[in-house]
């Protein structure tokens, strides 16, 4: 059981480049989300989805796009990377049925924008 | 505003010693509170969940407490080990289909 899989693990981008961070889960979870983690800031929610075809903005959505065409996948797109987007990105998934659902996290993607 | 505050920000203890991490929250209406452990370079992993009616719950050497009236929780680690070195994150869920509220975490270092 793979759980939540993120790719790539590391990425270096030049300012202005675009890229997609991939996230896939094999637990049939309805709820998926993207976070960024910066030193001293904790995990901040970027975008989330409560099911296929449904997405919503979190705390820090600017500069990021998402889509949810399937239950399994929830890619995060950076259209024009900026140095301020240098961070570690985590994808998470959980059941939506029941408030006690545990969030399962991927291993993270360390992104550096130069 | 829904917030989760953790203290201390960081902590260094000797191997074998005990420690207690604190979490205060303003999330309402409250559903549950989880403590996650995040090892360096990895994603967070759930240690324990506390619901409104629970006061204490143990998971091995980890014991979590919850006072829903004062909106405070603690995580007590007994007989610490080097492998306990990690960030510990308090996460609160309110009722309904709304996002989790994360604390900034406590960075624990256990040294020999």
Coordinates of C-alpha atoms in Angstrom, one line a residue:
Chain A
X1 CA 0.0 0.0 0.0
X2 CA 1.8 3.1 -1.3
X3 CA -0.3 5.7 0.6
X4 CA 0.4 9.2 -0.6
X5 CA 3.1 9.5 -3.3
X6 CA 4.6 12.9 -4.2
X7 CA 7.0 13.5 -7.1
X8 CA 9.5 14.8 -7.5
X9 CA 11.3 14.8 -4.2
X10 CA 13.6 17.7 -5.1
X11 CA 13.3 20.4 -7.8
X12 CA 15.2 23.5 -8.8
X13 CA 13.5 26.0 -11.0
X14 CA 14.5 29.3 -12.5
X15 CA 12.3 32.3 -11.9
X16 CA 9.5 32.4 -14.4
X17 CA 9.5 28.7 -15.1
X18 CA 6.4 26.5 -14.7
X19 CA 6.1 23.1 -13.3
X20 CA 3.6 20.6 -11.8
X21 CA 4.1 18.8 -8.5
X22 CA 2.4 15.5 -8.6
X23 CA 0.4 13.8 -5.8
X24 CA -1.3 10.5 -5.9
X25 CA -3.1 8.4 -3.3
X26 CA -4.3 4.9 -3.4
X27 CA -6.6 4.9 -0.4
X28 CA -9.7 6.2 -2.2
X29 CA -9.7 9.3 0.0
X30 CA -12.1 12.0 -1.0
X31 CA -10.2 14.9 0.7
X32 CA -6.9 16.0 -0.6
X33 CA -4.8 19.1 0.1
X34 CA -1.6 20.9 -0.5
X35 CA 0.5 22.6 2.1
X36 CA 3.8 24.5 2.1
X37 CA 6.1 24.4 5.0
X38 CA 8.6 27.2 5.7
X39 CA 11.0 27.6 8.6
X40 CA 9.1 29.0 11.6
X41 CA 5.8 29.1 9.8
X42 CA 4.4 25.7 10.2
X43 CA 2.2 24.1 7.5
X44 CA 0.1 26.5 5.5
X45 CA -2.8 25.3 3.3
X46 CA -2.5 26.2 -0.3
X47 CA -5.5 24.5 -2.0
X48 CA -7.8 21.6 -1.1
X49 CA -10.3 19.4 -2.7
X50 CA -13.3 17.5 -1.1
X51 CA -13.8 15.3 -4.2
X52 CA -13.2 14.9 -7.9
X53 CA -14.1 18.0 -9.8
X54 CA -14.2 20.2 -6.6
X55 CA -11.4 22.4 -5.4
X56 CA -11.1 25.4 -3.1
X57 CA -8.5 27.9 -2.0
X58 CA -6.7 27.7 1.3
X59 CA -4.7 30.3 3.3
X60 CA -2.0 31.0 0.6
X61 CA -3.3 30.2 -2.9
X62 CA -1.7 32.9 -4.9
X63 CA 0.7 31.7 -7.6
X64 CA -0.7 28.1 -7.5
X65 CA -3.4 26.3 -9.5
X66 CA -4.9 22.9 -8.9
X67 CA -7.3 20.5 -10.5
X68 CA -9.0 17.2 -9.4
X69 CA -10.0 15.2 -12.4
X70 CA -9.8 11.9 -10.5
X71 CA -10.1 10.7 -6.9
X72 CA -6.5 9.5 -6.9
X73 CA -4.6 12.5 -8.3
X74 CA -4.3 16.1 -7.1
X75 CA -1.5 18.0 -9.0
X76 CA -0.3 21.4 -8.0
X77 CA 0.8 23.8 -10.7
X78 CA 3.2 26.7 -10.5
X79 CA 2.6 28.8 -13.6
X80 CA 5.5 31.3 -13.1
X81 CA 7.8 30.3 -10.3
X82 CA 9.1 33.0 -8.0
X83 CA 11.8 32.9 -5.3
X84 CA 9.1 33.4 -2.6
X85 CA 7.8 29.9 -3.6
X86 CA 11.0 28.2 -2.4
X87 CA 9.6 25.9 0.2
X88 CA 8.8 22.3 1.1
X89 CA 5.5 21.2 -0.3
X90 CA 3.4 18.4 1.3
X91 CA 0.3 16.7 -0.1
X92 CA -2.2 15.1 2.2
X93 CA -5.3 13.0 1.9
X94 CA -8.0 11.8 4.3
X95 CA -11.6 10.6 4.4
X96 CA -14.3 13.3 4.5
X97 CA -16.8 11.0 6.2
X98 CA -16.3 11.6 9.9
X99 CA -14.5 14.5 11.6
X100 CA -11.9 12.3 13.2
X101 CA -10.4 11.3 9.9
X102 CA -6.5 11.1 10.0
X103 CA -4.6 13.0 7.4
X104 CA -1.9 11.0 5.6
X105 CA 1.0 13.0 4.2
X106 CA 3.4 12.4 1.4
X107 CA 7.1 12.6 1.8
X108 CA 7.3 16.2 0.6
X109 CA 8.8 18.0 -2.4
X110 CA 11.7 20.4 -1.7
X111 CA 11.4 23.2 -4.3
X112 CA 14.1 25.9 -4.8
X113 CA 13.4 28.8 -7.1
X114 CA 16.5 30.7 -8.2
Chain B
X1 CA -10.2 33.4 14.2
X2 CA -9.3 29.7 14.4
X3 CA -5.8 29.4 15.8
X4 CA -3.5 26.9 17.3
X5 CA -0.6 28.0 19.4
X6 CA 2.2 25.7 20.6
X7 CA 4.9 26.1 23.2
X8 CA 7.8 25.9 23.5
X9 CA 9.0 26.6 20.0
X10 CA 12.0 24.4 20.6
X11 CA 13.3 22.1 23.3
X12 CA 16.5 20.2 24.0
X13 CA 16.5 17.4 26.6
X14 CA 18.8 14.6 27.7
X15 CA 18.1 11.1 26.6
X16 CA 16.0 9.3 29.2
X17 CA 14.3 12.5 30.5
X18 CA 10.7 13.4 30.3
X19 CA 9.2 16.4 28.6
X20 CA 5.8 18.1 28.0
X21 CA 4.7 20.0 25.0
X22 CA 1.8 22.4 25.1
X23 CA -1.0 23.3 22.7
X24 CA -3.6 26.0 23.1
X25 CA -6.4 26.5 20.5
X26 CA -9.3 28.8 19.7
X27 CA -10.9 26.6 17.1
X28 CA -14.7 26.4 17.5
X29 CA -16.8 24.5 17.3
X30 CA -14.3 21.8 18.4
X31 CA -14.3 18.3 16.9
X32 CA -11.0 16.7 17.6
X33 CA -7.3 17.4 18.2
X34 CA -4.4 15.3 16.9
X35 CA -0.7 15.3 17.7
X36 CA 1.5 14.6 14.7
X37 CA 5.2 13.7 14.7
X38 CA 7.3 15.0 11.8
X39 CA 10.8 13.6 11.4
X40 CA 13.3 15.7 9.5
X41 CA 12.7 15.5 5.7
X42 CA 9.5 13.5 6.1
X43 CA 5.8 14.1 6.2
X44 CA 3.9 14.3 9.5
X45 CA 2.5 11.1 11.0
X46 CA -0.4 11.0 13.5
X47 CA 0.5 10.0 17.1
X48 CA -2.9 10.3 18.8
X49 CA -6.3 11.8 18.5
X50 CA -8.3 13.4 21.2
X51 CA -12.1 14.0 21.0
X52 CA -14.2 16.3 23.1
X53 CA -15.0 13.6 25.7
X54 CA -11.5 12.3 26.2
X55 CA -9.1 13.7 28.8
X56 CA -6.1 11.4 28.5
X57 CA -4.9 9.0 25.9
X58 CA -1.6 7.1 25.7
X59 CA 0.3 5.7 22.8
X60 CA 3.4 3.9 24.2
X61 CA 5.7 6.5 25.7
X62 CA 3.4 9.3 24.5
X63 CA 0.5 10.6 26.6
X64 CA -1.8 13.3 25.3
X65 CA -4.2 15.2 27.5
X66 CA -7.1 17.5 26.6
X67 CA -9.0 20.1 28.6
X68 CA -11.9 21.1 26.3
X69 CA -13.1 23.7 28.7
X70 CA -9.8 25.7 28.7
X71 CA -9.0 24.6 25.1
X72 CA -5.6 23.2 26.1
X73 CA -3.8 20.0 25.2
X74 CA -0.4 18.6 26.1
X75 CA 1.8 15.8 24.9
X76 CA 4.0 14.2 27.5
X77 CA 6.9 12.1 26.4
X78 CA 8.3 9.6 28.9
X79 CA 11.9 8.3 29.0
X80 CA 12.9 10.1 25.8
X81 CA 14.9 8.4 23.2
X82 CA 17.2 9.8 20.5
X83 CA 14.6 8.8 17.9
X84 CA 12.1 11.1 19.6
X85 CA 14.0 14.1 18.0
X86 CA 11.4 15.6 15.7
X87 CA 8.9 18.3 15.3
X88 CA 5.6 17.7 17.1
X89 CA 2.6 19.4 15.6
X90 CA -0.8 20.0 17.2
X91 CA -3.7 20.0 14.7
X92 CA -7.3 20.9 15.5
X93 CA -10.4 20.0 13.5
X94 CA -13.7 21.9 13.9
X95 CA -17.1 20.5 13.0
X96 CA -18.0 20.2 9.4
X97 CA -16.1 19.8 6.2
X98 CA -13.5 22.5 6.9
X99 CA -9.7 22.4 6.7
X100 CA -7.5 21.4 9.6
X101 CA -5.9 24.1 11.7
X102 CA -2.2 23.5 12.3
X103 CA 0.1 24.8 15.0
X104 CA 3.6 25.8 14.1
X105 CA 5.1 22.8 16.0
X106 CA 7.6 22.3 18.7
X107 CA 11.1 21.2 17.6
X108 CA 12.4 18.6 20.1
X109 CA 16.0 17.5 20.2
X110 CA 17.0 14.6 22.4
X111 CA 20.7 14.4 23.0
X112 CA 22.9 11.7 24.5

